[in-house]
JSON list of C-alpha atoms in Angstrom, two decimals:
[
{"chain": "A", "resi": 1, "resn": "MET", "atom": "CA", "xyz": [-106.93, -21.72, 162.62]},
{"chain": "A", "resi": 2, "resn": "ASN", "atom": "CA", "xyz": [-105.69, -22.36, 159.05]},
{"chain": "A", "resi": 3, "resn": "GLU", "atom": "CA", "xyz": [-102.59, -20.04, 160.05]},
{"chain": "A", "resi": 4, "resn": "ILE", "atom": "CA", "xyz": [-101.85, -21.62, 163.48]},
{"chain": "A", "resi": 5, "resn": "PHE", "atom": "CA", "xyz": [-101.56, -25.10, 161.78]},
{"chain": "A", "resi": 6, "resn": "LYS", "atom": "CA", "xyz": [-99.39, -23.63, 158.78]},
{"chain": "A", "resi": 7, "resn": "SER", "atom": "CA", "xyz": [-97.31, -22.29, 161.65]},
{"chain": "A", "resi": 8, "resn": "MET", "atom": "CA", "xyz": [-97.07, -25.63, 163.33]},
{"chain": "A", "resi": 9, "resn": "ILE", "atom": "CA", "xyz": [-96.35, -27.31, 159.94]},
{"chain": "A", "resi": 10, "resn": "GLU", "atom": "CA", "xyz": [-93.61, -24.76, 158.54]},
{"chain": "A", "resi": 11, "resn": "GLU", "atom": "CA", "xyz": [-92.30, -24.84, 162.20]},
{"chain": "A", "resi": 12, "resn": "ARG", "atom": "CA", "xyz": [-91.83, -29.01, 162.39]},
{"chain": "A", "resi": 13, "resn": "PHE", "atom": "CA", "xyz": [-91.96, -30.16, 158.66]},
{"chain": "A", "resi": 14, "resn": "TYR", "atom": "CA", "xyz": [-90.38, -27.30, 156.82]},
{"chain": "A", "resi": 15, "resn": "GLN", "atom": "CA", "xyz": [-87.19, -29.31, 155.88]},
{"chain": "A", "resi": 16, "resn": "ASN", "atom": "CA", "xyz": [-89.24, -32.68, 154.59]},
{"chain": "A", "resi": 17, "resn": "ILE", "atom": "CA", "xyz": [-91.05, -30.37, 152.62]},
{"chain": "A", "resi": 18, "resn": "PHE", "atom": "CA", "xyz": [-88.16, -28.94, 151.07]},
{"chain": "A", "resi": 19, "resn": "GLU", "atom": "CA", "xyz": [-86.39, -31.82, 150.51]},
{"chain": "A", "resi": 20, "resn": "SER", "atom": "CA", "xyz": [-89.75, -33.66, 148.80]},
{"chain": "A", "resi": 21, "resn": "LEU", "atom": "CA", "xyz": [-89.98, -30.79, 146.42]},
{"chain": "A", "resi": 22, "resn": "GLN", "atom": "CA", "xyz": [-85.99, -30.86, 145.88]},
{"chain": "A", "resi": 23, "resn": "ASN", "atom": "CA", "xyz": [-86.49, -34.34, 144.99]},
{"chain": "A", "resi": 24, "resn": "GLU", "atom": "CA", "xyz": [-89.33, -33.54, 142.41]},
{"chain": "A", "resi": 25, "resn": "ILE", "atom": "CA", "xyz": [-87.91, -30.75, 141.07]},
{"chain": "A", "resi": 26, "resn": "MET", "atom": "CA", "xyz": [-84.48, -32.19, 140.29]},
{"chain": "A", "resi": 27, "resn": "ASP", "atom": "CA", "xyz": [-86.04, -35.32, 138.68]},
{"chain": "A", "resi": 28, "resn": "LYS", "atom": "CA", "xyz": [-88.80, -34.36, 137.03]},
{"chain": "A", "resi": 29, "resn": "TYR", "atom": "CA", "xyz": [-88.20, -30.36, 136.11]},
{"chain": "A", "resi": 30, "resn": "ASP", "atom": "CA", "xyz": [-88.58, -31.39, 132.39]},
{"chain": "A", "resi": 31, "resn": "GLN", "atom": "CA", "xyz": [-92.66, -32.09, 133.28]},
{"chain": "A", "resi": 32, "resn": "TYR", "atom": "CA", "xyz": [-93.18, -28.31, 134.66]},
{"chain": "A", "resi": 33, "resn": "ASP", "atom": "CA", "xyz": [-92.45, -26.17, 131.90]},
{"chain": "A", "resi": 34, "resn": "LEU", "atom": "CA", "xyz": [-90.45, -23.93, 133.57]},
{"chain": "A", "resi": 35, "resn": "ALA", "atom": "CA", "xyz": [-88.78, -22.27, 130.63]},
{"chain": "A", "resi": 36, "resn": "LEU", "atom": "CA", "xyz": [-92.17, -20.62, 130.17]},
{"chain": "A", "resi": 37, "resn": "ARG", "atom": "CA", "xyz": [-91.38, -18.52, 133.13]},
{"chain": "A", "resi": 38, "resn": "ALA", "atom": "CA", "xyz": [-87.87, -17.56, 132.16]},
{"chain": "A", "resi": 39, "resn": "ASN", "atom": "CA", "xyz": [-86.42, -14.37, 130.35]},
{"chain": "A", "resi": 40, "resn": "VAL", "atom": "CA", "xyz": [-83.24, -15.92, 129.66]},
{"chain": "A", "resi": 41, "resn": "VAL", "atom": "CA", "xyz": [-83.32, -19.60, 129.67]},
{"chain": "A", "resi": 42, "resn": "ASN", "atom": "CA", "xyz": [-84.53, -21.51, 126.51]},
{"chain": "A", "resi": 43, "resn": "GLU", "atom": "CA", "xyz": [-84.15, -25.22, 127.25]},
{"chain": "A", "resi": 44, "resn": "VAL", "atom": "CA", "xyz": [-84.03, -26.20, 130.91]},
{"chain": "A", "resi": 45, "resn": "LEU", "atom": "CA", "xyz": [-81.27, -28.69, 131.19]},
{"chain": "A", "resi": 46, "resn": "GLU", "atom": "CA", "xyz": [-81.00, -28.85, 135.13]},
{"chain": "A", "resi": 47, "resn": "ALA", "atom": "CA", "xyz": [-83.25, -27.20, 137.63]},
{"chain": "A", "resi": 48, "resn": "SER", "atom": "CA", "xyz": [-82.47, -27.12, 141.75]},
{"chain": "A", "resi": 49, "resn": "LEU", "atom": "CA", "xyz": [-84.66, -25.91, 144.09]},
{"chain": "A", "resi": 50, "resn": "ASP", "atom": "CA", "xyz": [-83.20, -22.61, 145.76]},
{"chain": "A", "resi": 51, "resn": "ASN", "atom": "CA", "xyz": [-86.54, -21.41, 148.40]},
{"chain": "A", "resi": 52, "resn": "ILE", "atom": "CA", "xyz": [-89.92, -22.06, 149.25]},
{"chain": "A", "resi": 53, "resn": "GLU", "atom": "CA", "xyz": [-92.47, -20.32, 151.11]},
{"chain": "A", "resi": 54, "resn": "LEU", "atom": "CA", "xyz": [-95.67, -22.27, 152.39]},
{"chain": "A", "resi": 55, "resn": "LEU", "atom": "CA", "xyz": [-98.84, -19.66, 151.18]},
{"chain": "A", "resi": 56, "resn": "ARG", "atom": "CA", "xyz": [-101.65, -21.56, 153.07]},
{"chain": "A", "resi": 57, "resn": "ILE", "atom": "CA", "xyz": [-102.95, -24.81, 153.85]},
{"chain": "A", "resi": 58, "resn": "LEU", "atom": "CA", "xyz": [-106.30, -26.45, 152.37]},
{"chain": "A", "resi": 59, "resn": "ASP", "atom": "CA", "xyz": [-108.69, -28.96, 152.65]},
{"chain": "A", "resi": 60, "resn": "ILE", "atom": "CA", "xyz": [-108.01, -30.33, 155.85]},
{"chain": "A", "resi": 61, "resn": "LYS", "atom": "CA", "xyz": [-109.62, -33.55, 156.00]},
{"chain": "A", "resi": 62, "resn": "GLN", "atom": "CA", "xyz": [-109.62, -35.66, 159.48]},
{"chain": "A", "resi": 63, "resn": "ASP", "atom": "CA", "xyz": [-110.94, -39.36, 159.80]},
{"chain": "A", "resi": 64, "resn": "ALA", "atom": "CA", "xyz": [-109.80, -40.68, 163.55]},
{"chain": "A", "resi": 65, "resn": "GLU", "atom": "CA", "xyz": [-106.08, -40.38, 164.08]},
{"chain": "A", "resi": 66, "resn": "GLU", "atom": "CA", "xyz": [-105.61, -39.65, 160.35]},
{"chain": "A", "resi": 67, "resn": "ILE", "atom": "CA", "xyz": [-105.15, -36.41, 159.14]},
{"chain": "A", "resi": 68, "resn": "SER", "atom": "CA", "xyz": [-104.62, -35.27, 155.21]},
{"chain": "A", "resi": 69, "resn": "PHE", "atom": "CA", "xyz": [-104.44, -31.71, 153.80]},
{"chain": "A", "resi": 70, "resn": "ASP", "atom": "CA", "xyz": [-103.10, -30.05, 150.96]},
{"chain": "A", "resi": 71, "resn": "ILE", "atom": "CA", "xyz": [-100.50, -27.55, 151.09]},
{"chain": "A", "resi": 72, "resn": "LEU", "atom": "CA", "xyz": [-100.00, -24.25, 148.88]},
{"chain": "A", "resi": 73, "resn": "VAL", "atom": "CA", "xyz": [-96.23, -23.79, 148.03]},
{"chain": "A", "resi": 74, "resn": "SER", "atom": "CA", "xyz": [-94.20, -21.05, 146.07]},
{"chain": "A", "resi": 75, "resn": "CYS", "atom": "CA", "xyz": [-90.76, -22.38, 145.13]},
{"chain": "A", "resi": 76, "resn": "ASP", "atom": "CA", "xyz": [-87.83, -20.20, 143.63]},
{"chain": "A", "resi": 77, "resn": "ILE", "atom": "CA", "xyz": [-86.24, -22.43, 141.40]},
{"chain": "A", "resi": 78, "resn": "GLU", "atom": "CA", "xyz": [-82.86, -22.20, 139.46]},
{"chain": "A", "resi": 79, "resn": "ILE", "atom": "CA", "xyz": [-83.16, -23.27, 135.79]},
{"chain": "A", "resi": 80, "resn": "GLY", "atom": "CA", "xyz": [-80.09, -23.87, 133.74]},
{"chain": "A", "resi": 81, "resn": "ASP", "atom": "CA", "xyz": [-79.26, -24.09, 130.22]},
{"chain": "A", "resi": 82, "resn": "TYR", "atom": "CA", "xyz": [-75.98, -24.51, 128.14]},
{"chain": "A", "resi": 83, "resn": "ALA", "atom": "CA", "xyz": [-75.11, -22.18, 125.18]},
{"chain": "A", "resi": 84, "resn": "TYR", "atom": "CA", "xyz": [-72.06, -20.90, 123.25]},
{"chain": "A", "resi": 85, "resn": "ARG", "atom": "CA", "xyz": [-69.69, -22.94, 125.99]},
{"chain": "A", "resi": 86, "resn": "GLU", "atom": "CA", "xyz": [-71.27, -21.20, 128.84]},
{"chain": "A", "resi": 87, "resn": "THR", "atom": "CA", "xyz": [-73.82, -22.41, 131.33]},
{"chain": "A", "resi": 88, "resn": "ILE", "atom": "CA", "xyz": [-76.82, -19.71, 131.70]},
{"chain": "A", "resi": 89, "resn": "LEU", "atom": "CA", "xyz": [-78.56, -20.02, 134.90]},
{"chain": "A", "resi": 90, "resn": "GLU", "atom": "CA", "xyz": [-82.01, -18.08, 136.09]},
{"chain": "A", "resi": 91, "resn": "SER", "atom": "CA", "xyz": [-84.42, -17.91, 139.12]},
{"chain": "A", "resi": 92, "resn": "VAL", "atom": "CA", "xyz": [-87.87, -18.57, 138.46]},
{"chain": "A", "resi": 93, "resn": "CYS", "atom": "CA", "xyz": [-90.95, -19.10, 140.58]},
{"chain": "A", "resi": 94, "resn": "GLN", "atom": "CA", "xyz": [-93.65, -22.12, 140.30]},
{"chain": "A", "resi": 95, "resn": "TRP", "atom": "CA", "xyz": [-96.30, -22.64, 142.47]},
{"chain": "A", "resi": 96, "resn": "PHE", "atom": "CA", "xyz": [-97.17, -26.85, 143.88]},
{"chain": "A", "resi": 97, "resn": "LYS", "atom": "CA", "xyz": [-99.56, -27.96, 145.16]},
{"chain": "A", "resi": 98, "resn": "LEU", "atom": "CA", "xyz": [-98.39, -30.77, 147.90]},
{"chain": "A", "resi": 99, "resn": "SER", "atom": "CA", "xyz": [-100.87, -33.33, 149.45]},
{"chain": "A", "resi": 100, "resn": "CYS", "atom": "CA", "xyz": [-99.71, -34.28, 152.79]},
{"chain": "A", "resi": 101, "resn": "SER", "atom": "CA", "xyz": [-100.97, -36.71, 155.52]},
{"chain": "A", "resi": 102, "resn": "ALA", "atom": "CA", "xyz": [-100.11, -37.21, 159.11]},
{"chain": "A", "resi": 103, "resn": "ILE", "atom": "CA", "xyz": [-101.27, -38.84, 162.31]},
{"chain": "A", "resi": 104, "resn": "LEU", "atom": "CA", "xyz": [-102.32, -37.05, 165.44]},
{"chain": "A", "resi": 105, "resn": "GLN", "atom": "CA", "xyz": [-101.62, -38.13, 168.08]},
{"chain": "A", "resi": 106, "resn": "ASN", "atom": "CA", "xyz": [-101.82, -36.71, 171.79]},
{"chain": "A", "resi": 107, "resn": "ALA", "atom": "CA", "xyz": [-101.87, -33.20, 169.96]},
{"chain": "A", "resi": 108, "resn": "GLU", "atom": "CA", "xyz": [-99.02, -33.80, 168.40]},
{"chain": "A", "resi": 109, "resn": "LEU", "atom": "CA", "xyz": [-98.42, -34.64, 164.27]},
{"chain": "A", "resi": 110, "resn": "LYS", "atom": "CA", "xyz": [-96.51, -37.73, 163.18]},
{"chain": "A", "resi": 111, "resn": "ASN", "atom": "CA", "xyz": [-95.50, -40.02, 160.52]},
{"chain": "A", "resi": 112, "resn": "PHE", "atom": "CA", "xyz": [-95.91, -36.67, 158.46]},
{"chain": "A", "resi": 113, "resn": "SER", "atom": "CA", "xyz": [-95.74, -37.40, 154.50]},
{"chain": "A", "resi": 114, "resn": "VAL", "atom": "CA", "xyz": [-95.74, -35.79, 151.42]},
{"chain": "A", "resi": 115, "resn": "ASP", "atom": "CA", "xyz": [-97.97, -38.09, 149.20]},
{"chain": "A", "resi": 116, "resn": "GLY", "atom": "CA", "xyz": [-98.00, -35.86, 146.13]},
{"chain": "A", "resi": 117, "resn": "ILE", "atom": "CA", "xyz": [-96.65, -32.98, 144.40]},
{"chain": "A", "resi": 118, "resn": "GLU", "atom": "CA", "xyz": [-98.31, -31.08, 141.48]},
{"chain": "A", "resi": 119, "resn": "ALA", "atom": "CA", "xyz": [-97.76, -27.83, 139.32]},
{"chain": "A", "resi": 120, "resn": "TYR", "atom": "CA", "xyz": [-100.40, -25.30, 140.27]},
{"chain": "A", "resi": 121, "resn": "ASN", "atom": "CA", "xyz": [-101.05, -22.71, 137.98]},
{"chain": "A", "resi": 122, "resn": "LYS", "atom": "CA", "xyz": [-103.69, -19.84, 138.47]}
]
């Protein structure tokens, strides 16, 4: 059941999820300690999202028509530093947990939203 739900979310809302994560990463990259995962970049001065993979759906809750759930997402993030007049770029992986909600209406999800994003560290 979770795999079917994950496929449906991925198919219908991938772009919404990508954009939410892209905005979060570009605006708040300094809050996620991305340099800890880097081999070359010492200080992250910029970050952008390259790719995402939805790993699993967690904690599905339904209250009448409203449904809430968490999505575990693996992100490939390009981070950048500047040293000796050169831009240094490196790709790192970071997982995020997204808190999401939607309205279930006529067997369809509507009004999908990402309500919260937090780093997920094992």
